[in-house]
Every structure is written in structure tokens, then in C-alpha cells.
CSV table of C-alpha atoms in Angstrom, one decimal:
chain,number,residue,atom,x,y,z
B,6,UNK,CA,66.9,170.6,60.7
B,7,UNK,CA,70.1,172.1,62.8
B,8,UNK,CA,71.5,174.7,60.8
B,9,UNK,CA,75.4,173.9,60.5
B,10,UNK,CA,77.2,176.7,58.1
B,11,UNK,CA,80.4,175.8,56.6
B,12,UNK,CA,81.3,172.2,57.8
B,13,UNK,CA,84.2,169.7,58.1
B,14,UNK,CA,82.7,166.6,56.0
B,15,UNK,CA,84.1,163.5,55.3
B,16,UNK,CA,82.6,161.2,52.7
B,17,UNK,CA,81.3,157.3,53.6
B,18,UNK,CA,80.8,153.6,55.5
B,19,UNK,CA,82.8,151.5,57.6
B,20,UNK,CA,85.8,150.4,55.3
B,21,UNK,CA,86.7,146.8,55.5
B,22,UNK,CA,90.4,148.0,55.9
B,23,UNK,CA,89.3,149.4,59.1
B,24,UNK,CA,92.1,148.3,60.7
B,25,UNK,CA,94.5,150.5,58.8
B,26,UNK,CA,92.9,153.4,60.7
B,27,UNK,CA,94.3,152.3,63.8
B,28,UNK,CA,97.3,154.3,63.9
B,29,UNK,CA,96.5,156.7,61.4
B,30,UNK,CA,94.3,160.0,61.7
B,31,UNK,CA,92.6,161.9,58.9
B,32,UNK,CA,92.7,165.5,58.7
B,33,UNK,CA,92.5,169.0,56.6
B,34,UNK,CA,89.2,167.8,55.3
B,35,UNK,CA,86.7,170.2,54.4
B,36,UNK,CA,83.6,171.3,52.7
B,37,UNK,CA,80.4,169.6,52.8
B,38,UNK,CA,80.5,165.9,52.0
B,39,UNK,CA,78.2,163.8,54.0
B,40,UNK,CA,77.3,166.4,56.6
B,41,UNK,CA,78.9,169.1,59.3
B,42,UNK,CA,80.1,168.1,62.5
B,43,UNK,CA,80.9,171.8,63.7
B,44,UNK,CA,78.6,171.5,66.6
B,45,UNK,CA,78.9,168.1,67.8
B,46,UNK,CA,80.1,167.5,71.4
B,47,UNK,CA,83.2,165.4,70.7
B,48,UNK,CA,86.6,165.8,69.8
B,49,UNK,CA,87.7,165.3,66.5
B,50,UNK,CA,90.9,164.4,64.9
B,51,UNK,CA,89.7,166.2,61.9
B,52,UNK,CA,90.5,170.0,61.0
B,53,UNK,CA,91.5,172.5,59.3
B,54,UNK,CA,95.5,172.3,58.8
B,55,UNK,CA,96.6,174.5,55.9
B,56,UNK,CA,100.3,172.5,56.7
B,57,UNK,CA,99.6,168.8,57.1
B,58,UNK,CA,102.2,166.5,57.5
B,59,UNK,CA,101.5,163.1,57.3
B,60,UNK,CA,103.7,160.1,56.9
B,61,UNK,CA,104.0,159.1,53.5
B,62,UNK,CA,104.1,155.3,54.8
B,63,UNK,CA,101.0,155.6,56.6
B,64,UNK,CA,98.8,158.2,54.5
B,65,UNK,CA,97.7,158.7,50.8
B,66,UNK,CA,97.5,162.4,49.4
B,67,UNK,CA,95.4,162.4,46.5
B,68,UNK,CA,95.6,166.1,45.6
B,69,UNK,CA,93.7,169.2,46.5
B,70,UNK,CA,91.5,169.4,43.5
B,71,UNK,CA,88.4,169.1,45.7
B,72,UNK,CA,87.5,170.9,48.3
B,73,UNK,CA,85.0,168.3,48.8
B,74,UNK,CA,87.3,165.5,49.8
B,75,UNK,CA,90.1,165.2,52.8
B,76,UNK,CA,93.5,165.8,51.2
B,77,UNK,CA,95.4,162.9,53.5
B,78,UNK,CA,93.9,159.7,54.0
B,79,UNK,CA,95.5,156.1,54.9
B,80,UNK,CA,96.6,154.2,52.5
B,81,UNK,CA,94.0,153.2,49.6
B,82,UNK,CA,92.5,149.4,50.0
B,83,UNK,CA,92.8,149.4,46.3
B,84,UNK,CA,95.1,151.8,44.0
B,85,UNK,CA,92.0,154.5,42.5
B,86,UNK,CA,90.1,153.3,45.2
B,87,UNK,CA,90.3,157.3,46.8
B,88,UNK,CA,90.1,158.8,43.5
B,89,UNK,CA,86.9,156.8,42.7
B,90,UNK,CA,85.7,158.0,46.4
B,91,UNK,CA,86.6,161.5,45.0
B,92,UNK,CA,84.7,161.8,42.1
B,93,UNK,CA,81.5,160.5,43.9
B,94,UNK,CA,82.4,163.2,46.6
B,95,UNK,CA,82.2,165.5,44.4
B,96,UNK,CA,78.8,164.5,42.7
B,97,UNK,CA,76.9,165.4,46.0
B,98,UNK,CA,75.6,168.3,46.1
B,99,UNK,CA,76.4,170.2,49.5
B,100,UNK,CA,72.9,170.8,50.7
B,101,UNK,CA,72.3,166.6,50.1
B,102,UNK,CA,75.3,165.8,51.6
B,103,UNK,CA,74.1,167.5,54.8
B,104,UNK,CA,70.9,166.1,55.1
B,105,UNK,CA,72.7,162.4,54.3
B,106,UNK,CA,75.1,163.6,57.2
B,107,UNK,CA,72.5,164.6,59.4
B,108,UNK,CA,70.5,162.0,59.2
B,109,UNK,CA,72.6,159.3,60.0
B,110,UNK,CA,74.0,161.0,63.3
B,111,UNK,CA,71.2,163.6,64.3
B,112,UNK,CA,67.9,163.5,63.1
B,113,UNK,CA,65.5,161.4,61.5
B,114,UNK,CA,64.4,163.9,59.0
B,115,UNK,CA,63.8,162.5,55.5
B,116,UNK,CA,66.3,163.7,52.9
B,117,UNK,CA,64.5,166.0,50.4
B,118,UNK,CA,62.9,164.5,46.7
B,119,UNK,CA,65.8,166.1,45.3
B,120,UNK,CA,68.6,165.3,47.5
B,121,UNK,CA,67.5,161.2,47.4
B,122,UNK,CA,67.2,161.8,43.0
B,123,UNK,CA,71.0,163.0,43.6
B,124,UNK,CA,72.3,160.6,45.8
B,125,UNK,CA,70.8,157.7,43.5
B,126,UNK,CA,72.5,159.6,40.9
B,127,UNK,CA,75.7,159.2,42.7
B,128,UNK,CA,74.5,155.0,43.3
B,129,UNK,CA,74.8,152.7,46.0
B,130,UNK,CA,78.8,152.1,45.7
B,131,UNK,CA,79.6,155.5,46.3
B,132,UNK,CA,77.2,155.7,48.8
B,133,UNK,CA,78.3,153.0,51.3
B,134,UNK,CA,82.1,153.8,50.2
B,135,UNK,CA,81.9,157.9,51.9
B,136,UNK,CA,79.9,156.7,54.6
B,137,UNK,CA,82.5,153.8,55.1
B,138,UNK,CA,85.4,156.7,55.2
B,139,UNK,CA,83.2,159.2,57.3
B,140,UNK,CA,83.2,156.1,59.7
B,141,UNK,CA,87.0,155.5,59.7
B,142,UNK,CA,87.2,158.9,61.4
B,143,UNK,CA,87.9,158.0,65.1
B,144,UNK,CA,85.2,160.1,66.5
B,145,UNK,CA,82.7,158.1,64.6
B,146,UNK,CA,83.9,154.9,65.0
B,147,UNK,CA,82.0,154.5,68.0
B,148,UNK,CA,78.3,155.3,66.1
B,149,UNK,CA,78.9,153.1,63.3
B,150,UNK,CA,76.6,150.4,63.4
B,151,UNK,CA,73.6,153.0,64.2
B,152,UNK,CA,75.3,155.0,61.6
B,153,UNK,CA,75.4,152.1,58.7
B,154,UNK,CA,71.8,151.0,59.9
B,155,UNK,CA,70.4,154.6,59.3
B,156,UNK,CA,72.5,155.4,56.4
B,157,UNK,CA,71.0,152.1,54.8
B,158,UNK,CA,67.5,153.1,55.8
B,159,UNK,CA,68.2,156.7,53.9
B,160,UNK,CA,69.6,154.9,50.8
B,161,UNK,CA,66.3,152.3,50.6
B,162,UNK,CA,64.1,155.6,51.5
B,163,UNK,CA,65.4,157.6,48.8
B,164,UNK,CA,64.8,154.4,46.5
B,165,UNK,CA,61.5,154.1,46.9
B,166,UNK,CA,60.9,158.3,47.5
B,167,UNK,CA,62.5,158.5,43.5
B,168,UNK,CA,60.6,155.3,41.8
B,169,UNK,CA,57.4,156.4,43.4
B,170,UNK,CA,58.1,159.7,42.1
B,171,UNK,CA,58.9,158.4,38.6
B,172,UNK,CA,56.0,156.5,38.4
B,173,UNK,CA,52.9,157.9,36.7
B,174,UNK,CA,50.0,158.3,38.7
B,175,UNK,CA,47.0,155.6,37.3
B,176,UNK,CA,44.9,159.0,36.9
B,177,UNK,CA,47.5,160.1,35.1
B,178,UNK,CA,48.3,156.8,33.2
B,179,UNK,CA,44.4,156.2,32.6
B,180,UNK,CA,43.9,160.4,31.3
B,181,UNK,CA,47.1,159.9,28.8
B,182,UNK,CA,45.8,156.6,27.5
């Protein structure tokens, strides 16, 4: 697994109101949701701007509370829709949401037994919702069908990586009897 340090993450999967991304850009986004793209080879919109100023009529800022979640975003599909995305932002633990991050873009390692408890944790809505907004970011709009393919293929590997670890054993079922 690449080693990353502190990251610029952005949580989720290909919103359906992609199209309101077109002239809008996300930015002063940091922390570790859904991965680390300091190393990657392209240009990104996304950075570290202590002074954003985005357009009210194009943007959303849904506070600084988190450092977990970008501060300006396009406007919401939904009013709460953001907040909601917030909250399950801020449910991932930063050494899961790496692993979910790099494994959707760079690797093929599995998530850990711990990591794939926390993301179900989080559940399947949240899930596809910070992939979805990861994607709206330009330089990832060109990787997101391998992107929502692999992050699928984490989320139904995780399910199966928790039940199977949640299940009793039949040794175990069979000496407990």
C-alpha cells in the first residue's frame, strides 16, 4: 500500500446532478475522506485555499465544522443532501477512508476487516453518495466508471468479509451446542 501522509480527500460516487459540476470547481477540501491524491500525476482543481471565494449562485458552503469534508461545493441536489454527505464523512475513519480511496484508483488491495466493519457501519447510501462527489471532482471524472465498478466490488467485498466474520464457525457452533 503507497504511503500517502496528510491528504486532500473528497468523499463519494458519480452524482446524478453531474451536470451541475460543469462550470463549477470544488476546492479547500481536506483531510482524509475516501483517500489521498497527493501523489497522483494529474492536476487537480482541488487545494488548500485558506480564502475561497466561490460564487454563492453556483456553490453551497456548508460550514467548516469538519475537516473531513470540502467547505464549498455546488449546489446541493437536495436541501441536507451535503449535510447528510457530512455526517457520513465524518463516520470514516481516516485510515478506511484511504484504503476505500486507494483502492478504487490505485491498488487492488483488500480493505482491512476493520475498515469494511466501518464502512458498513457507515452503509451503502453514504457509500455511493462520497464516491459520487469524489467523482464530481474534474480530475476524476475521467476514471469513473473503473472507479464506480471497483468501489462496488469494495462495498460487496466488505459485505461478505463482515458476515463471514460474524458468522460462527460450525466447530464453533457444534462445541457451544
Amino acid at each position: 500500500m503507497a504511503s500517502f501522509g496528510n491528504a486532500f480527500v473528497m468523499p463519494g460516487l458519480v452524482l446524478a446532478a453531474i451536470i451541475v459540476m460543469s462550470s463549477a470547481r470544488l476546492s479547500s477540501a481536506s483531510g482524509d475522506i475516501y483517500g489521498n491524491y497527493a501523489d497522483r500525476d494529474e492536476p487537480s482543481s482541488i487545494s488548500p485555499n485558506p480564502n475561497p471565494s466561490p460564487s454563492p449562485s453556483t456553490t453551497e458552503d456548508i460550514g467548516s465544522s469538519s475537516s473531513n469534508f470540502p467547505d464549498v461545493l455546488p449546489l446541493e441536489p437536495s436541501q441536507g443532501y451535503y449535510r447528510h454527505l457530512r455526517k457520513c464523512a465524518d463516520e470514516i475513519s481516516p485510515l478506511c477512508a484511504e484504503q476505500i480511496f486507494e483502492g478504487m484508483f490505485y491498488s487492488n488491495e483488500e480493505l482491512t476487516e476493520d475498515c469494511c466493519a466501518n464502512l458498513l457501519h457507515v452503509g451503502y447510501d453514504c457509500h455511493r453518495g462520497l464516491v459520487k462527489l469524489i467523482l464530481l471532482e474534474p480530475t476524476f471524472k475521467g476514471k469513473a466508471s473503473e472507479a464506480l465498478h471497483k468501489s462496488f466490488q469494495i462495498w460487496s467485498k466488505c459485505v461478505v468479509v463482515v458476515h463471514h466474520a460474524d458468522s460462527p464457525s460450525p466447530t464453533a457452533a457444534a462445541v457451544s451446542n
